[in-house]
XYZ file of C-alpha atoms in Angstrom:
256
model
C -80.872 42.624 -244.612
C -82.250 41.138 -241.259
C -85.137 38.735 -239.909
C -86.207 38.711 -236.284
C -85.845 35.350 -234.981
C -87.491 34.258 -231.619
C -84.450 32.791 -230.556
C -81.780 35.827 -231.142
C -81.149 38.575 -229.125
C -78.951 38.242 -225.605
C -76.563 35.629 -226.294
C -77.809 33.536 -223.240
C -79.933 31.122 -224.723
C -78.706 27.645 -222.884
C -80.070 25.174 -225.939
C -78.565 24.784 -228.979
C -81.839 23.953 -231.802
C -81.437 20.803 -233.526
C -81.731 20.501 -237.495
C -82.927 17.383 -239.595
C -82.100 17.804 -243.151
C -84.045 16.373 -245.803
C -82.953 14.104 -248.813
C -80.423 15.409 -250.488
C -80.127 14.146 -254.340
C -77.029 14.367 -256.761
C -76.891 14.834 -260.458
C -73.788 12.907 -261.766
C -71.226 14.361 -264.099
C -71.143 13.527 -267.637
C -68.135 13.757 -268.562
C -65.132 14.479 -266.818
C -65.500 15.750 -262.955
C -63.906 18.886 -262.714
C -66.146 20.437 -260.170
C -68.619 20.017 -257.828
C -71.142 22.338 -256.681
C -73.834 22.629 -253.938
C -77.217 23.835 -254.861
C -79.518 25.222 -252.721
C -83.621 25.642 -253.070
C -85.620 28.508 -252.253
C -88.754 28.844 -249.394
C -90.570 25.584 -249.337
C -88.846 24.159 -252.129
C -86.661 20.761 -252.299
C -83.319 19.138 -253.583
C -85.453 17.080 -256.082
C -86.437 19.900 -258.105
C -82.940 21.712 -257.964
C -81.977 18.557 -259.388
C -84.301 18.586 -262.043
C -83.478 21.481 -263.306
C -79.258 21.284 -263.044
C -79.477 17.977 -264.975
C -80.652 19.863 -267.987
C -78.261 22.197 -268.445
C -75.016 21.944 -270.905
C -72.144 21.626 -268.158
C -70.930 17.780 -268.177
C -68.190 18.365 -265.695
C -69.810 19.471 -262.365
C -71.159 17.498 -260.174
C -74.391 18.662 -258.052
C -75.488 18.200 -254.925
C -78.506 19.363 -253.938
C -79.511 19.320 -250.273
C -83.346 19.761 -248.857
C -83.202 21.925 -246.078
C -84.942 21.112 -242.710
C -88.615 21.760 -242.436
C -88.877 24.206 -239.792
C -91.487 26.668 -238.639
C -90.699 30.402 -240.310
C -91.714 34.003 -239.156
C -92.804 35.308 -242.711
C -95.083 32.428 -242.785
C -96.946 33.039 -239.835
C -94.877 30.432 -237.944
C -95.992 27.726 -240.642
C -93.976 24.432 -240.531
C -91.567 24.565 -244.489
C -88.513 23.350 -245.707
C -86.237 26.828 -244.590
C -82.792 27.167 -244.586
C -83.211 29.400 -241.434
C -85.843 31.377 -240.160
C -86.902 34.512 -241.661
C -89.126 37.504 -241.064
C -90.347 40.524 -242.593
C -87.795 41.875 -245.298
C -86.267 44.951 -243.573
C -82.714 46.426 -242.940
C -83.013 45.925 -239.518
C -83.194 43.402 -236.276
C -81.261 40.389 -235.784
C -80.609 37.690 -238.088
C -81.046 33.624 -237.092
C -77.261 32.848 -237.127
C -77.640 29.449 -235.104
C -80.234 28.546 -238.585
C -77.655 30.173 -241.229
C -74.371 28.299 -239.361
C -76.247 24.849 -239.338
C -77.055 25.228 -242.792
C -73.538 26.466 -243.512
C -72.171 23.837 -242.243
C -74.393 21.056 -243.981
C -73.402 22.517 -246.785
C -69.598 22.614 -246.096
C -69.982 19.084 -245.002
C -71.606 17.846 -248.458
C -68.298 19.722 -250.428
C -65.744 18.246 -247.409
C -65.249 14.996 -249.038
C -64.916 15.666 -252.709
C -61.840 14.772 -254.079
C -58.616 17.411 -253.539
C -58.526 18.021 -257.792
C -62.150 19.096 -258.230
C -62.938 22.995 -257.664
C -65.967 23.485 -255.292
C -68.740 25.865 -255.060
C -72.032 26.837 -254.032
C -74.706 28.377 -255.642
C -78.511 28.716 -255.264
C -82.073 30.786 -255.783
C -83.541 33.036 -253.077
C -83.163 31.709 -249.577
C -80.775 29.130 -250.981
C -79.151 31.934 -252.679
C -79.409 34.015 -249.141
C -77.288 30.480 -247.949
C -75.115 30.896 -250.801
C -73.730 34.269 -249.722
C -73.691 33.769 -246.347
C -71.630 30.658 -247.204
C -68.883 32.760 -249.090
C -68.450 35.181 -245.861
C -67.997 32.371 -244.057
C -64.876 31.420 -246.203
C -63.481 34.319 -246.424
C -63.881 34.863 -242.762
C -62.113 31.417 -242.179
C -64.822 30.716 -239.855
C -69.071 30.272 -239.077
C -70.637 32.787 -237.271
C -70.526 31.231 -234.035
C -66.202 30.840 -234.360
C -66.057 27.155 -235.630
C -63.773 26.660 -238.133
C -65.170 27.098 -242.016
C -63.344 24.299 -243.728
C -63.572 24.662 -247.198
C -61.981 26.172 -250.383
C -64.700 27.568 -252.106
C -63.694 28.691 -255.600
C -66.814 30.382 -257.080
C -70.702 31.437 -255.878
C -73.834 32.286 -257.376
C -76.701 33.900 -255.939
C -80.115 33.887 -258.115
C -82.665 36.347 -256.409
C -81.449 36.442 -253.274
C -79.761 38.342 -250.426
C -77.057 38.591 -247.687
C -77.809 38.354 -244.554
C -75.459 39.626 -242.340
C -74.354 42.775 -244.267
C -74.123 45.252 -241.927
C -71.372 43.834 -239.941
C -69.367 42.145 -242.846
C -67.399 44.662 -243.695
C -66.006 45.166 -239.982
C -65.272 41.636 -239.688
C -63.238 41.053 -243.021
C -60.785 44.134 -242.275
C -59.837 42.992 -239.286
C -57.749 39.962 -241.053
C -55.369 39.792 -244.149
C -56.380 36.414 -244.774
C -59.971 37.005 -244.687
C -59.260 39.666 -247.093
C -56.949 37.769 -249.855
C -59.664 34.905 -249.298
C -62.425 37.700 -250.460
C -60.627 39.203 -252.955
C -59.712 35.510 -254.566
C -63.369 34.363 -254.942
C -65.542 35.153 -257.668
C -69.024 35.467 -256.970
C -72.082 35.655 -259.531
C -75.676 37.607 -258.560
C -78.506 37.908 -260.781
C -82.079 39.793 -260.161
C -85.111 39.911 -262.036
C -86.293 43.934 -261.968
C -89.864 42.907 -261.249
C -89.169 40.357 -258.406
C -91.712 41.275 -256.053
C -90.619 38.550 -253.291
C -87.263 39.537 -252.531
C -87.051 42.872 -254.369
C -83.782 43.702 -257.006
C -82.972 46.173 -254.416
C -81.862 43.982 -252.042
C -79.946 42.180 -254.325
C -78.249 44.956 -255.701
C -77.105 46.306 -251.577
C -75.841 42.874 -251.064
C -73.812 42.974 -254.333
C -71.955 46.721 -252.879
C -72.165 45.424 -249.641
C -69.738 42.385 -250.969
C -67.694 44.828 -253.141
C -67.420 47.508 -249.853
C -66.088 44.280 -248.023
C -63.247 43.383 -250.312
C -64.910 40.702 -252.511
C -63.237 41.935 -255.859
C -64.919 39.461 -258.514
C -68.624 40.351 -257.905
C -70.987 40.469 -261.372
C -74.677 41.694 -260.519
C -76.827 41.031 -263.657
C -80.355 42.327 -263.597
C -83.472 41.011 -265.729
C -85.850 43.881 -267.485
C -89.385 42.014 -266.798
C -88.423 39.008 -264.909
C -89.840 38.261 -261.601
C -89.142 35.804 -258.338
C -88.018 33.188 -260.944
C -85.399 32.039 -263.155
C -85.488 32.046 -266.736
C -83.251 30.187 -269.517
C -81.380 33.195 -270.752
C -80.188 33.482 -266.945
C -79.194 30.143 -266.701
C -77.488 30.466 -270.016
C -75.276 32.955 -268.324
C -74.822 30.681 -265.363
C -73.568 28.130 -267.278
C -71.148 30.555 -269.078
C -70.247 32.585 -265.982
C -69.243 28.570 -263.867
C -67.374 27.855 -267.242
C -65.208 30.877 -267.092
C -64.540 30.955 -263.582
C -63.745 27.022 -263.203
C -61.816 26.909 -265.864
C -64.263 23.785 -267.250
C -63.354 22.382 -270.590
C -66.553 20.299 -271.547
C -64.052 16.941 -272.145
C -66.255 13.676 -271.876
């Protein structure tokens, strides 16, 4: 799944765009830090109410950090100025996608997780364009580097997508292959999507092709859960499984 960007195309622009994150807020374990995890907001959302909602649910070991993404003018919108991970256009299979948006936002993220301590399991999860982030965030790991060659620097152990999509799929496959290590990295981490049926914003479809798309790339641990009735939102019997799913997968053991 692709979105025209004004910017994309040739390869010669001569000016890299500059990005100014918003607040980002953190919701403090309660008991004992075993993990920390990066969560990212949807289309003209913020870290605030990511945070909100991650304080309430029953997982006392993980830390989150939740980021506000730079307010930015986006194509869907008519080239109205919201918080946006990167830009985005009309949902469609094909045209360019913004990688100079998804790497800076990549590597916000990366930078948030870079200075946790060595003992505590890091991940990244998120809903819609966050969870777009999300994804794009785990081929970047398994890769070993962004997009645009630099480096990806951290040891992500486990990703969840709510609602979302992954850009870049067309190419993914081609560029894990070429590498062993980019495919033992794939096949190591476990990834988590979920899709409400009715979601008339970023339609199940698309969730479901980015879930093969994964699988077809070597990512071996992919779950896609789907949602009779549910639309571009998250509900608490979803989150319910989140909180199981990060359990299981980080090996959490709810000690105060």
């Amino acid at each position: 799944m692709s979105y025209g960007h004004p910017y994309m195309g040739s390869g010669s622009r001569t000016a890299r765009r500059t990005f100014e994150f918003g607040k980002t807020h953190v919701v403090r374990p309660k008991g004992k830090h075993q993990a920390t995890i990066v969560w990212l907001h949807g289309l003209g959302d913020n870290g605030l109410s990511s945070s909100q909602l991650l304080e309430s649910l029953p997982l006392p070991n993980i830390k989150w950090i939740c980021p506000t993404a730079p307010t930015r003018p986006v194509a869907i919108l008519g080239g109205f100025p919201c918080t946006a991970w990167f830009d985005v256009g009309e949902l469609s299979e094909e045209g360019p996608d913004d990688w100079e948006g998804l790497d800076a936002s990549a590597a916000h993220i990366a930078n948030l997780l870079s200075t946790e301590p060595a003992d505590v399991k890091v991940g990244i999860g998120g809903f819609s364009m966050g969870a777009a982030i999300a994804l794009y965030s785990a081929t970047c790991f398994a890769m070993g580097r962004y997009g645009n060659g630099i480096p990806y620097p951290v040891n992500l152990r486990a990703v969840v997508g709510l609602s979302g999509w992954l850009p870049g799929s067309r190419s993914l496959r081609n560029k894990i292959e070429v590498s062993h290590e980019s495919r033992r990295r794939a096949a190591s981490l476990p990834m988590l999507l979920c899709h409400g049926i009715c979601d008339d914003v970023v339609p199940c479809k698309y969730g479901e092709k980015s879930a093969q798309c994964l699988c077809s790339a070597g990512f071996r641990y992919v779950a896609f859960k789907t949602y009779d009735g549910i639309g571009h939102y998250t509900v608490p019997r979803e989150m319910d499984e989140v909180c199981t799913w990060l359990n299981s997968k980080l090996g959490l053991d709810g000690s105060p």
